[in-house]
CSV table of N, CA, C and O in Angstrom, one decimal:
chain,number,residue,atom,x,y,z
A,1454,MET,N,28.8,8.2,-55.7
A,1454,MET,CA,29.8,7.0,-55.0
A,1454,MET,C,28.7,6.1,-54.3
A,1454,MET,O,27.9,7.0,-53.5
A,1455,PRO,N,29.2,4.9,-54.2
A,1455,PRO,CA,27.9,3.7,-53.7
A,1455,PRO,C,29.0,3.9,-52.5
A,1455,PRO,O,29.6,4.1,-52.2
A,1456,LEU,N,27.4,3.5,-51.3
A,1456,LEU,CA,27.9,3.5,-49.7
A,1456,LEU,C,28.1,2.2,-49.8
A,1456,LEU,O,27.7,1.2,-50.1
A,1457,PRO,N,28.9,1.9,-48.8
A,1457,PRO,CA,29.4,0.3,-48.6
A,1457,PRO,C,28.1,-0.3,-47.6
A,1457,PRO,O,27.6,0.3,-46.9
A,1458,SER,N,28.3,-1.6,-48.0
A,1458,SER,CA,27.2,-2.4,-47.2
A,1458,SER,C,27.3,-2.4,-45.7
A,1458,SER,O,28.6,-2.6,-45.7
A,1459,LEU,N,25.9,-2.2,-45.3
A,1459,LEU,CA,26.8,-2.4,-43.6
A,1459,LEU,C,26.0,-4.1,-43.4
A,1459,LEU,O,25.8,-4.1,-41.9
A,1460,SER,N,25.6,-4.7,-44.1
A,1460,SER,CA,25.0,-6.2,-43.7
A,1460,SER,C,26.2,-7.2,-43.4
A,1460,SER,O,27.5,-6.9,-43.8
A,1461,ARG,N,26.0,-8.2,-43.2
A,1461,ARG,CA,26.8,-9.3,-42.6
A,1461,ARG,C,27.7,-9.6,-44.0
A,1461,ARG,O,26.7,-9.6,-44.9
A,1462,ARG,N,28.9,-10.5,-44.1
A,1462,ARG,CA,29.2,-11.2,-45.4
A,1462,ARG,C,28.2,-11.8,-45.8
A,1462,ARG,O,27.6,-13.0,-45.4
A,1463,ASN,N,28.2,-11.9,-47.2
A,1463,ASN,CA,27.0,-12.8,-47.7
A,1463,ASN,C,25.5,-13.2,-47.0
A,1463,ASN,O,25.1,-13.7,-47.8
A,1464,GLY,N,25.4,-12.4,-46.4
A,1464,GLY,CA,24.4,-11.9,-45.5
A,1464,GLY,C,23.3,-13.0,-45.0
A,1464,GLY,O,22.1,-13.6,-45.0
A,1465,SER,N,24.1,-13.8,-44.6
A,1465,SER,CA,23.8,-15.1,-44.2
A,1465,SER,C,24.4,-15.5,-42.9
A,1465,SER,O,25.5,-15.1,-42.3
A,1466,ARG,N,24.1,-16.2,-42.0
A,1466,ARG,CA,24.2,-16.7,-40.3
A,1466,ARG,C,24.8,-18.0,-40.4
A,1466,ARG,O,25.2,-18.4,-39.4
A,1467,THR,N,24.6,-18.8,-41.4
A,1467,THR,CA,25.0,-20.0,-41.5
A,1467,THR,C,26.5,-20.3,-41.5
A,1467,THR,O,26.9,-21.3,-40.9
A,1468,ASN,N,27.0,-19.2,-41.5
A,1468,ASN,CA,28.5,-19.4,-41.7
A,1468,ASN,C,29.4,-19.0,-40.7
A,1468,ASN,O,30.9,-19.0,-40.6
A,1469,LEU,N,28.6,-19.1,-39.3
A,1469,LEU,CA,29.2,-18.7,-37.9
A,1469,LEU,C,29.7,-19.7,-37.7
A,1469,LEU,O,29.1,-21.1,-37.5
A,1470,LYS,N,31.2,-20.0,-36.8
A,1470,LYS,CA,31.3,-20.8,-36.0
A,1470,LYS,C,31.3,-20.8,-34.7
A,1470,LYS,O,31.6,-19.6,-34.1
A,1471,PRO,N,31.0,-21.8,-33.9
A,1471,PRO,CA,30.9,-22.1,-32.5
A,1471,PRO,C,32.5,-21.4,-31.9
A,1471,PRO,O,33.5,-21.6,-32.9
A,1472,VAL,N,32.1,-20.6,-30.9
A,1472,VAL,CA,33.5,-20.3,-30.4
A,1472,VAL,C,33.9,-21.2,-28.9
A,1472,VAL,O,32.9,-21.7,-28.8
A,1473,ASN,N,35.5,-21.6,-29.2
A,1473,ASN,CA,35.9,-22.6,-28.4
A,1473,ASN,C,36.0,-21.6,-27.2
A,1473,ASN,O,36.5,-20.6,-26.9
A,1474,PRO,N,35.6,-22.4,-25.9
A,1474,PRO,CA,35.7,-22.0,-25.0
A,1474,PRO,C,36.6,-21.7,-24.1
A,1474,PRO,O,36.9,-21.4,-23.2
A,1475,GLY,N,37.7,-22.6,-24.8
A,1475,GLY,CA,39.4,-22.8,-23.8
A,1475,GLY,C,39.1,-23.5,-22.5
A,1475,GLY,O,38.2,-23.8,-22.3
A,1476,ARG,N,40.6,-23.3,-22.4
A,1476,ARG,CA,40.8,-24.0,-21.0
A,1476,ARG,C,40.6,-23.5,-19.8
A,1476,ARG,O,41.5,-22.1,-19.7
A,1477,HIS,N,39.4,-23.2,-18.9
A,1477,HIS,CA,39.2,-22.6,-18.0
A,1477,HIS,C,39.3,-23.0,-16.5
A,1477,HIS,O,38.8,-24.7,-16.7
A,1478,ARG,N,40.2,-22.6,-15.6
A,1478,ARG,CA,39.8,-23.6,-14.4
A,1478,ARG,C,38.6,-23.9,-13.9
A,1478,ARG,O,38.5,-25.1,-13.5
A,1479,ASN,N,37.6,-23.0,-13.8
A,1479,ASN,CA,36.3,-23.1,-13.4
A,1479,ASN,C,35.8,-23.4,-14.7
A,1479,ASN,O,34.9,-22.6,-14.6
A,1480,SER,N,35.2,-24.3,-14.9
A,1480,SER,CA,34.7,-24.5,-16.8
A,1480,SER,C,32.8,-24.6,-15.5
A,1480,SER,O,32.7,-24.7,-14.3
A,1481,ALA,N,32.0,-24.4,-16.8
A,1481,ALA,CA,30.5,-24.7,-16.5
A,1481,ALA,C,30.0,-25.6,-15.5
A,1481,ALA,O,29.3,-26.1,-14.8
A,1482,SER,N,30.6,-26.9,-16.1
A,1482,SER,CA,30.2,-28.2,-16.0
A,1482,SER,C,30.4,-28.5,-14.5
A,1482,SER,O,30.1,-29.2,-13.8
A,1483,LYS,N,32.2,-27.9,-14.1
A,1483,LYS,CA,32.6,-28.2,-12.8
A,1483,LYS,C,31.6,-27.4,-11.7
A,1483,LYS,O,31.8,-27.8,-10.8
A,1484,GLU,N,31.3,-26.5,-12.3
A,1484,GLU,CA,30.9,-25.2,-11.4
A,1484,GLU,C,29.4,-25.6,-10.9
A,1484,GLU,O,28.8,-25.8,-9.8
A,1485,ALA,N,28.4,-26.3,-12.2
A,1485,ALA,CA,27.5,-26.7,-11.6
A,1485,ALA,C,27.5,-28.0,-10.9
A,1485,ALA,O,26.5,-28.5,-9.7
A,1486,GLU,N,28.7,-28.9,-11.0
A,1486,GLU,CA,28.6,-30.2,-9.7
A,1486,GLU,C,29.2,-29.6,-8.5
A,1486,GLU,O,28.7,-30.3,-7.4
A,1487,ALA,N,29.6,-28.6,-8.3
A,1487,ALA,CA,30.4,-28.0,-7.0
A,1487,ALA,C,29.2,-27.4,-6.3
A,1487,ALA,O,29.2,-27.1,-5.1
A,1488,VAL,N,27.7,-26.5,-6.6
A,1488,VAL,CA,27.0,-26.1,-6.4
A,1488,VAL,C,26.0,-27.1,-5.6
A,1488,VAL,O,25.6,-28.1,-5.9
A,1489,VAL,N,26.0,-26.8,-4.1
A,1489,VAL,CA,25.1,-27.6,-3.2
A,1489,VAL,C,24.2,-26.8,-2.4
A,1489,VAL,O,24.2,-25.8,-2.2
A,1490,GLU,N,22.9,-27.0,-2.5
A,1490,GLU,CA,21.7,-26.3,-2.1
A,1490,GLU,C,21.6,-26.1,-0.5
A,1490,GLU,O,22.4,-26.9,0.4
A,1491,ASP,N,22.4,-25.0,0.3
A,1491,ASP,CA,22.2,-24.7,1.4
A,1491,ASP,C,20.8,-24.8,2.0
A,1491,ASP,O,19.6,-23.7,1.9
A,1492,THR,N,20.0,-25.7,2.6
A,1492,THR,CA,18.9,-26.1,3.0
A,1492,THR,C,18.6,-24.9,4.3
A,1492,THR,O,17.1,-24.7,4.4
A,1493,GLU,N,19.3,-24.5,4.9
A,1493,GLU,CA,19.3,-23.9,6.2
A,1493,GLU,C,18.8,-22.1,5.6
A,1493,GLU,O,18.0,-21.7,5.8
A,1494,LEU,N,19.7,-21.8,4.4
A,1494,LEU,CA,19.7,-20.7,3.9
A,1494,LEU,C,18.2,-20.4,3.4
A,1494,LEU,O,17.7,-19.4,3.3
A,1495,THR,N,17.8,-21.8,2.6
A,1495,THR,CA,16.7,-21.6,1.9
A,1495,THR,C,15.5,-22.0,2.8
A,1495,THR,O,14.3,-20.7,2.6
A,1496,SER,N,15.6,-22.3,3.9
A,1496,SER,CA,14.3,-22.4,4.6
A,1496,SER,C,14.2,-21.1,5.5
A,1496,SER,O,13.3,-20.8,5.8
A,1497,TYR,N,15.3,-20.5,6.3
A,1497,TYR,CA,15.4,-18.9,6.8
A,1497,TYR,C,14.8,-17.9,5.4
A,1497,TYR,O,14.2,-17.0,6.0
A,1498,LEU,N,15.5,-17.8,4.4
A,1498,LEU,CA,14.8,-17.3,3.1
A,1498,LEU,C,13.3,-17.3,3.2
A,1498,LEU,O,12.3,-15.9,3.0
A,1499,ARG,N,12.9,-18.6,3.6
A,1499,ARG,CA,11.5,-18.6,2.8
A,1499,ARG,C,10.3,-18.4,4.1
A,1499,ARG,O,9.3,-17.9,3.9
A,1500,ALA,N,11.1,-18.7,5.3
A,1500,ALA,CA,10.4,-18.0,6.6
A,1500,ALA,C,10.2,-16.1,6.5
A,1500,ALA,O,8.9,-15.9,6.9
A,1501,LEU,N,11.6,-15.6,5.7
A,1501,LEU,CA,10.9,-14.4,5.9
A,1501,LEU,C,10.3,-14.1,4.8
A,1501,LEU,O,9.5,-12.9,5.3
A,1502,ALA,N,9.9,-14.6,3.7
A,1502,ALA,CA,9.0,-14.1,2.7
A,1502,ALA,C,8.1,-15.3,2.4
A,1502,ALA,O,8.1,-16.0,1.5
A,1503,PRO,N,7.0,-15.4,3.5
A,1503,PRO,CA,5.9,-16.4,2.5
A,1503,PRO,C,5.2,-15.9,1.4
A,1503,PRO,O,5.3,-14.7,1.5
A,1504,GLU,N,5.1,-16.7,0.9
A,1504,GLU,CA,3.9,-16.9,-0.7
A,1504,GLU,C,2.6,-16.4,-0.3
A,1504,GLU,O,2.8,-15.2,-1.0
A,1505,ASN,N,2.4,-16.4,0.9
A,1505,ASN,CA,0.9,-15.8,0.9
A,1505,ASN,C,0.9,-14.6,1.6
A,1505,ASN,O,0.3,-14.3,2.5
A,1506,ASP,N,1.9,-13.9,1.6
A,1506,ASP,CA,1.7,-12.5,2.5
A,1506,ASP,C,0.8,-11.5,1.9
A,1506,ASP,O,0.8,-11.0,0.7
A,1507,PRO,N,0.0,-11.1,2.8
A,1507,PRO,CA,-1.1,-10.2,2.1
A,1507,PRO,C,-0.8,-8.5,2.0
A,1507,PRO,O,-1.2,-7.8,1.4
A,1508,GLU,N,0.7,-8.5,2.8
A,1508,GLU,CA,1.5,-7.1,2.7
A,1508,GLU,C,2.2,-7.2,1.4
A,1508,GLU,O,2.7,-6.0,0.7
A,1509,SER,N,2.2,-8.2,0.4
A,1509,SER,CA,3.2,-8.3,-1.0
A,1509,SER,C,2.4,-7.2,-1.9
A,1509,SER,O,1.5,-7.4,-1.9
A,1510,THR,N,3.6,-7.1,-2.6
A,1510,THR,CA,3.3,-6.5,-3.6
A,1510,THR,C,3.2,-7.2,-5.3
A,1510,THR,O,3.4,-6.7,-6.1
A,1511,GLY,N,3.2,-8.7,-4.7
A,1511,GLY,CA,3.6,-9.5,-6.0
A,1511,GLY,C,3.5,-9.1,-7.1
A,1511,GLY,O,4.3,-9.0,-8.3
A,1512,THR,N,2.0,-8.6,-7.5
A,1512,THR,CA,1.7,-8.2,-9.2
A,1512,THR,C,2.0,-6.8,-9.4
A,1512,THR,O,2.2,-6.1,-10.1
A,1513,GLY,N,2.0,-6.2,-8.0
A,1513,GLY,CA,2.7,-4.7,-8.1
A,1513,GLY,C,1.0,-4.1,-8.4
A,1513,GLY,O,0.8,-2.7,-8.2
A,1514,LYS,N,0.0,-4.6,-8.2
A,1514,LYS,CA,-1.3,-4.2,-8.4
A,1514,LYS,C,-1.8,-3.5,-6.8
A,1514,LYS,O,-2.5,-2.6,-6.9
A,1515,ARG,N,-1.3,-4.6,-6.1
A,1515,ARG,CA,-1.9,-4.1,-3.9
A,1515,ARG,C,-1.1,-4.1,-3.4
A,1515,ARG,O,0.0,-4.5,-3.6
A,1516,PHE,N,-1.2,-3.5,-2.5
A,1516,PHE,CA,-0.4,-3.4,-1.0
A,1516,PHE,C,-1.2,-4.5,0.1
A,1516,PHE,O,-1.7,-3.2,0.4
A,1517,GLY,N,-1.6,-5.5,0.2
A,1517,GLY,CA,-2.8,-5.4,1.4
A,1517,GLY,C,-4.1,-5.1,0.6
A,1517,GLY,O,-4.4,-5.5,-0.5
A,1518,GLU,N,-5.0,-4.0,1.5
A,1518,GLU,CA,-6.0,-3.5,0.8
A,1518,GLU,C,-6.0,-2.5,0.6
A,1518,GLU,O,-6.7,-1.4,0.6
A,1519,ALA,N,-4.7,-1.9,0.2
A,1519,ALA,CA,-4.5,-0.2,0.3
A,1519,ALA,C,-4.8,0.1,-1.2
A,1519,ALA,O,-4.7,-0.8,-2.2
A,1520,GLN,N,-5.2,1.4,-1.2
A,1520,GLN,CA,-5.4,1.8,-2.6
A,1520,GLN,C,-4.7,3.1,-2.7
A,1520,GLN,O,-4.2,4.2,-1.5
A,1521,VAL,N,-4.3,3.5,-4.1
A,1521,VAL,CA,-3.3,4.6,-4.2
A,1521,VAL,C,-4.2,5.4,-4.9
A,1521,VAL,O,-5.0,5.5,-5.5
A,1522,PHE,N,-4.1,7.1,-4.2
A,1522,PHE,CA,-4.8,8.4,-4.6
A,1522,PHE,C,-3.7,9.3,-4.9
A,1522,PHE,O,-2.9,9.3,-4.5
A,1523,GLN,N,-3.9,9.8,-6.5
A,1523,GLN,CA,-3.5,10.8,-6.9
A,1523,GLN,C,-3.9,12.2,-6.3
A,1523,GLN,O,-5.3,12.5,-5.7
A,1524,LEU,N,-2.8,13.3,-5.9
A,1524,LEU,CA,-3.5,14.5,-4.9
A,1524,LEU,C,-3.0,15.4,-5.6
A,1524,LEU,O,-1.6,15.2,-5.6
A,1525,ARG,N,-3.4,16.6,-6.3
A,1525,ARG,CA,-2.9,17.8,-7.1
A,1525,ARG,C,-2.9,18.9,-5.9
A,1525,ARG,O,-4.3,19.0,-5.9
A,1526,MET,N,-2.0,19.5,-5.9
A,1526,MET,CA,-2.3,20.6,-5.2
A,1526,MET,C,-1.4,21.7,-5.5
A,1526,MET,O,-0.8,21.3,-6.7
A,1527,ASN,N,-1.8,23.0,-5.5
A,1527,ASN,CA,-1.4,24.3,-6.2
A,1527,ASN,C,-0.3,24.7,-5.6
A,1527,ASN,O,0.8,23.6,-4.7
A,1528,LEU,N,0.8,25.3,-6.5
A,1528,LEU,CA,2.4,25.4,-5.8
A,1528,LEU,C,2.4,25.8,-4.0
A,1528,LEU,O,3.5,25.3,-3.6
A,1529,ILE,N,2.0,26.7,-3.7
A,1529,ILE,CA,1.9,27.1,-2.2
A,1529,ILE,C,1.1,26.4,-1.2
A,1529,ILE,O,2.2,26.1,-0.6
A,1530,ALA,N,0.6,25.6,-1.8
A,1530,ALA,CA,0.0,24.5,-0.9
A,1530,ALA,C,1.0,23.7,-0.7
A,1530,ALA,O,1.4,23.0,0.4
A,1531,MET,N,1.6,23.0,-1.4
A,1531,MET,CA,2.7,22.3,-1.9
A,1531,MET,C,3.9,22.4,-1.1
A,1531,MET,O,4.5,21.7,-0.5
A,1532,GLU,N,4.5,23.9,-1.4
A,1532,GLU,CA,5.5,24.4,-0.4
A,1532,GLU,C,5.3,24.3,0.9
A,1532,GLU,O,6.1,24.0,2.2
A,1533,GLN,N,4.0,24.7,1.5
A,1533,GLN,CA,3.3,24.6,2.6
A,1533,GLN,C,3.5,23.3,3.0
A,1533,GLN,O,4.3,23.2,4.6
A,1534,LEU,N,3.0,22.2,2.6
A,1534,LEU,CA,3.0,20.9,3.0
A,1534,LEU,C,4.8,20.4,3.5
A,1534,LEU,O,4.9,19.5,4.0
A,1535,LYS,N,5.8,20.5,2.1
A,1535,LYS,CA,7.2,20.4,2.5
A,1535,LYS,C,7.6,21.0,3.7
A,1535,LYS,O,8.5,20.3,3.7
A,1536,ASP,N,7.0,22.3,3.9
A,1536,ASP,CA,8.0,23.1,4.9
A,1536,ASP,C,7.6,22.5,6.3
A,1536,ASP,O,7.8,22.2,7.4
A,1537,ALA,N,6.2,22.2,6.3
A,1537,ALA,CA,5.4,21.6,7.5
A,1537,ALA,C,6.1,20.0,8.0
A,1537,ALA,O,6.4,19.4,8.9
A,1538,ALA,N,6.5,19.2,6.6
A,1538,ALA,CA,6.9,18.1,6.9
A,1538,ALA,C,8.4,18.2,7.3
A,1538,ALA,O,8.7,17.4,8.0
A,1539,ALA,N,9.1,18.9,6.8
A,1539,ALA,CA,10.4,19.1,7.1
A,1539,ALA,C,10.7,19.6,8.7
A,1539,ALA,O,11.4,18.9,9.3
A,1540,GLU,N,10.1,20.4,9.0
A,1540,GLU,CA,9.5,20.6,10.4
A,1540,GLU,C,9.5,19.4,11.3
A,1540,GLU,O,9.8,19.3,12.3
A,1541,ARG,N,8.6,18.5,10.5
A,1541,ARG,CA,8.5,17.5,11.6
A,1541,ARG,C,9.2,16.2,11.4
A,1541,ARG,O,9.0,15.0,11.3
A,1542,ASP,N,10.1,16.3,10.4
A,1542,ASP,CA,11.3,15.1,10.2
A,1542,ASP,C,10.6,14.2,9.5
A,1542,ASP,O,11.0,13.0,9.0
A,1543,LEU,N,9.5,14.5,8.5
A,1543,LEU,CA,8.7,13.6,7.7
A,1543,LEU,C,8.8,13.8,5.9
A,1543,LEU,O,9.2,15.1,5.8
A,1544,SER,N,8.7,12.9,5.3
A,1544,SER,CA,8.4,13.3,4.2
A,1544,SER,C,7.1,13.5,3.8
A,1544,SER,O,6.0,13.6,4.8
A,1545,PRO,N,6.6,14.5,2.9
A,1545,PRO,CA,5.5,15.4,2.7
A,1545,PRO,C,4.1,14.2,2.2
A,1545,PRO,O,3.1,14.3,2.9
A,1546,GLN,N,4.7,13.3,1.9
A,1546,GLN,CA,3.5,11.9,1.5
A,1546,GLN,C,3.2,11.7,2.6
A,1546,GLN,O,2.2,11.1,3.5
A,1547,ALA,N,4.2,11.4,3.6
A,1547,ALA,CA,3.8,10.6,4.8
A,1547,ALA,C,3.0,11.6,6.0
A,1547,ALA,O,1.8,11.2,6.6
A,1548,LEU,N,3.8,13.1,5.8
A,1548,LEU,CA,2.5,13.8,6.6
A,1548,LEU,C,1.1,14.1,6.0
A,1548,LEU,O,0.1,14.1,6.7
A,1549,ALA,N,1.0,14.0,4.7
A,1549,ALA,CA,-0.2,14.1,4.3
A,1549,ALA,C,-1.5,12.9,4.6
A,1549,ALA,O,-2.5,13.2,4.7
A,1550,GLN,N,-0.5,11.6,4.3
A,1550,GLN,CA,-1.6,10.9,4.7
A,1550,GLN,C,-1.9,10.5,6.1
A,1550,GLN,O,-3.0,10.3,7.1
A,1551,GLU,N,-0.9,11.1,7.0
A,1551,GLU,CA,-1.0,11.1,8.7
A,1551,GLU,C,-2.4,12.3,9.0
A,1551,GLU,O,-3.5,11.8,9.5
A,1552,TRP,N,-2.7,13.2,8.0
A,1552,TRP,CA,-3.4,14.3,8.4
A,1552,TRP,C,-4.6,13.5,7.6
A,1552,TRP,O,-5.8,14.0,8.5
A,1553,ILE,N,-4.5,12.8,6.7
A,1553,ILE,CA,-5.9,12.6,6.4
A,1553,ILE,C,-6.8,11.5,7.0
A,1553,ILE,O,-8.0,11.5,7.6
A,1554,LEU,N,-5.5,10.6,7.8
A,1554,LEU,CA,-6.3,9.6,8.6
A,1554,LEU,C,-6.7,10.3,9.8
A,1554,LEU,O,-7.7,9.9,10.6
A,1555,GLU,N,-5.9,10.9,10.5
A,1555,GLU,CA,-6.5,11.8,11.7
A,1555,GLU,C,-7.9,12.6,11.1
A,1555,GLU,O,-9.0,12.3,12.3
A,1556,ARG,N,-7.9,13.3,10.3
A,1556,ARG,CA,-9.1,13.9,9.8
A,1556,ARG,C,-10.6,13.0,9.7
A,1556,ARG,O,-11.8,13.0,9.8
A,1557,LEU,N,-9.9,11.9,9.6
A,1557,LEU,CA,-11.2,10.8,9.3
A,1557,LEU,C,-11.5,9.9,10.3
A,1557,LEU,O,-13.0,10.0,10.6
A,1558,SER,N,-10.6,10.2,11.2
A,1558,SER,CA,-10.9,9.7,12.4
A,1558,SER,C,-11.9,10.6,13.2
A,1558,SER,O,-12.9,10.1,14.0
A,1559,TRP,N,-11.3,12.3,13.2
A,1559,TRP,CA,-12.4,12.8,13.8
A,1559,TRP,C,-13.8,13.2,13.0
A,1559,TRP,O,-14.5,13.3,13.8
A,1560,GLU,N,-13.7,13.0,12.0
A,1560,GLU,CA,-15.2,13.1,11.1
A,1560,GLU,C,-16.1,12.1,11.4
A,1560,GLU,O,-17.0,11.6,11.3
A,1561,SER,N,-15.2,10.8,11.7
A,1561,SER,CA,-16.3,9.4,12.1
A,1561,SER,C,-16.4,9.8,13.5
A,1561,SER,O,-17.9,9.6,13.8
A,1562,GLN,N,-15.9,10.4,14.4
A,1562,GLN,CA,-16.6,10.6,16.0
A,1562,GLN,C,-17.3,11.5,15.7
A,1562,GLN,O,-18.5,11.5,16.6
A,1563,ALA,N,-17.2,12.7,14.9
A,1563,ALA,CA,-18.0,13.8,15.1
A,1563,ALA,C,-19.2,13.6,14.0
A,1563,ALA,O,-20.4,13.7,15.3
A,1564,ASN,N,-19.5,12.4,13.8
A,1564,ASN,CA,-20.7,11.8,12.8
A,1564,ASN,C,-21.5,10.8,13.9
A,1564,ASN,O,-22.8,10.9,14.1
A,1565,SER,N,-20.7,10.1,14.4
A,1565,SER,CA,-21.5,8.9,15.3
A,1565,SER,C,-22.1,10.0,17.0
A,1565,SER,O,-22.5,9.7,17.1
A,1566,ALA,N,-21.5,11.2,17.1
A,1566,ALA,CA,-21.7,12.2,18.4
A,1566,ALA,C,-23.1,12.9,17.7
A,1566,ALA,O,-23.8,12.8,18.3
A,1567,GLN,N,-22.9,13.0,16.5
A,1567,GLN,CA,-24.5,13.6,15.8
A,1567,GLN,C,-25.5,12.9,16.1
A,1567,GLN,O,-26.5,13.4,15.8
A,1568,GLN,N,-25.1,11.6,15.3
A,1568,GLN,CA,-26.3,10.5,15.2
A,1568,GLN,C,-26.6,10.2,16.6
A,1568,GLN,O,-27.9,10.2,16.4
A,1569,ARG,N,-25.8,10.1,17.6
A,1569,ARG,CA,-26.4,10.1,18.9
A,1569,ARG,C,-27.6,11.1,19.5
A,1569,ARG,O,-28.5,10.8,20.1
A,1570,ARG,N,-27.2,12.3,18.9
A,1570,ARG,CA,-27.8,13.5,19.6
A,1570,ARG,C,-29.1,13.3,18.7
A,1570,ARG,O,-30.0,14.0,19.3
A,1571,HIS,N,-29.4,13.2,17.4
A,1571,HIS,CA,-30.2,13.2,16.7
A,1571,HIS,C,-31.2,12.0,17.2
A,1571,HIS,O,-32.3,12.0,17.3
A,1572,GLU,N,-30.5,10.5,17.6
A,1572,GLU,CA,-31.3,9.5,18.1
A,1572,GLU,C,-32.0,10.1,19.3
A,1572,GLU,O,-33.5,9.7,19.4
A,1573,GLU,N,-31.5,10.8,20.5
A,1573,GLU,CA,-32.1,11.2,21.6
A,1573,GLU,C,-33.0,12.3,21.7
A,1573,GLU,O,-34.0,12.1,22.0
A,1574,ALA,N,-33.1,13.1,20.5
A,1574,ALA,CA,-33.9,14.0,20.3
A,1574,ALA,C,-35.3,13.6,19.7
A,1574,ALA,O,-36.1,14.2,20.1
A,1575,HIS,N,-34.9,12.4,18.7
A,1575,HIS,CA,-36.3,12.1,18.0
A,1575,HIS,C,-36.8,10.8,18.6
A,1575,HIS,O,-36.5,9.7,17.9
A,1576,THR,N,-36.7,10.4,19.9
A,1576,THR,CA,-37.2,9.2,20.3
A,1576,THR,C,-38.5,9.2,20.1
A,1576,THR,O,-39.2,10.0,20.6
A,1577,ASP,N,-39.2,7.7,20.7
A,1577,ASP,CA,-40.3,7.3,20.8
A,1577,ASP,C,-40.9,7.0,22.3
A,1577,ASP,O,-41.8,6.7,22.2
A,1578,GLU,N,-39.9,7.2,23.1
A,1578,GLU,CA,-40.0,6.9,24.5
A,1578,GLU,C,-40.7,8.2,24.9
A,1578,GLU,O,-40.2,9.3,25.2
A,1579,PHE,N,-41.5,8.0,26.2
A,1579,PHE,CA,-42.5,8.6,26.8
A,1579,PHE,C,-42.0,8.2,28.7
A,1579,PHE,O,-42.0,7.5,28.8
A,1580,ARG,N,-42.1,9.5,29.2
A,1580,ARG,CA,-41.9,9.5,30.6
A,1580,ARG,C,-42.8,10.0,31.1
A,1580,ARG,O,-43.7,11.0,30.7
A,1581,PHE,N,-43.4,8.8,31.8
A,1581,PHE,CA,-44.7,9.4,33.1
A,1581,PHE,C,-44.5,9.2,34.2
A,1581,PHE,O,-43.3,8.9,34.6
A,1582,ASP,N,-45.2,10.3,34.9
A,1582,ASP,CA,-44.9,10.3,36.7
A,1582,ASP,C,-44.8,8.9,37.1
A,1582,ASP,O,-46.1,8.4,36.9
A,1583,ALA,N,-44.2,8.4,38.1
A,1583,ALA,CA,-44.6,7.0,38.3
A,1583,ALA,C,-46.3,7.0,39.6
A,1583,ALA,O,-46.4,6.1,39.5
A,1584,ASN,N,-46.7,8.1,40.1
A,1584,ASN,CA,-47.8,8.5,41.0
A,1584,ASN,C,-48.9,8.3,40.1
A,1584,ASN,O,-49.6,8.3,40.4
A,1585,ALA,N,-48.6,8.7,38.9
A,1585,ALA,CA,-49.9,8.7,37.7
A,1585,ALA,C,-50.7,7.8,38.2
A,1585,ALA,O,-51.6,8.0,37.7
A,1586,PHE,N,-50.4,6.7,37.9
A,1586,PHE,CA,-50.6,5.3,37.8
A,1586,PHE,C,-51.3,4.9,39.2
A,1586,PHE,O,-52.3,3.5,38.9
A,1587,ASP,N,-50.8,5.2,39.9
A,1587,ASP,CA,-51.6,4.9,41.4
A,1587,ASP,C,-53.2,5.3,41.7
A,1587,ASP,O,-54.0,4.7,42.4
A,1588,GLN,N,-53.6,6.2,41.2
A,1588,GLN,CA,-54.8,7.2,41.3
A,1588,GLN,C,-55.9,6.5,40.3
A,1588,GLN,O,-55.2,5.7,39.6
A,1589,PRO,N,-57.0,6.1,41.2
A,1589,PRO,CA,-58.0,5.3,40.2
A,1589,PRO,C,-58.5,6.5,39.0
A,1589,PRO,O,-58.6,7.5,39.4
A,1590,VAL,N,-58.9,5.7,37.7
A,1590,VAL,CA,-59.3,6.9,36.9
A,1590,VAL,C,-60.8,7.2,37.1
A,1590,VAL,O,-61.5,6.6,37.4
A,1591,ALA,N,-61.3,8.7,37.4
A,1591,ALA,CA,-62.4,8.8,37.0
A,1591,ALA,C,-63.8,8.5,35.9
A,1591,ALA,O,-63.2,8.6,34.9
A,1592,ARG,N,-64.8,7.8,36.8
A,1592,ARG,CA,-65.4,7.6,35.7
A,1592,ARG,C,-66.7,8.3,35.3
A,1592,ARG,O,-67.7,9.0,35.9
């Protein structure tokens, strides 16, 4: 038994007739004439969204100077993070970001303190008794 054809009649699109739009109260031409640009609204929206906003995600590639990192955690650590975030009424991502920024600040302070101690210990500065130069040198 042959299957019926699922194609259009005569296999061509040339026999399609334009659809009569009918009579409508607001036709497209009347609506186009009635549209007036609201300059106040346009300027207000332009002020809210400047074109060169550094925090814009315009292309989706950047958000200011931020960069995205993926973080893989085991199930137990992830549950601990979720619980800690829930206690603080934060999202796990926000809490993780806060902790990382705090740790980076702490590391920076610790490194600068360690560097100061190292510089103070290995200085070329010598200290002499002020009275040592008042005495004449024996020849």
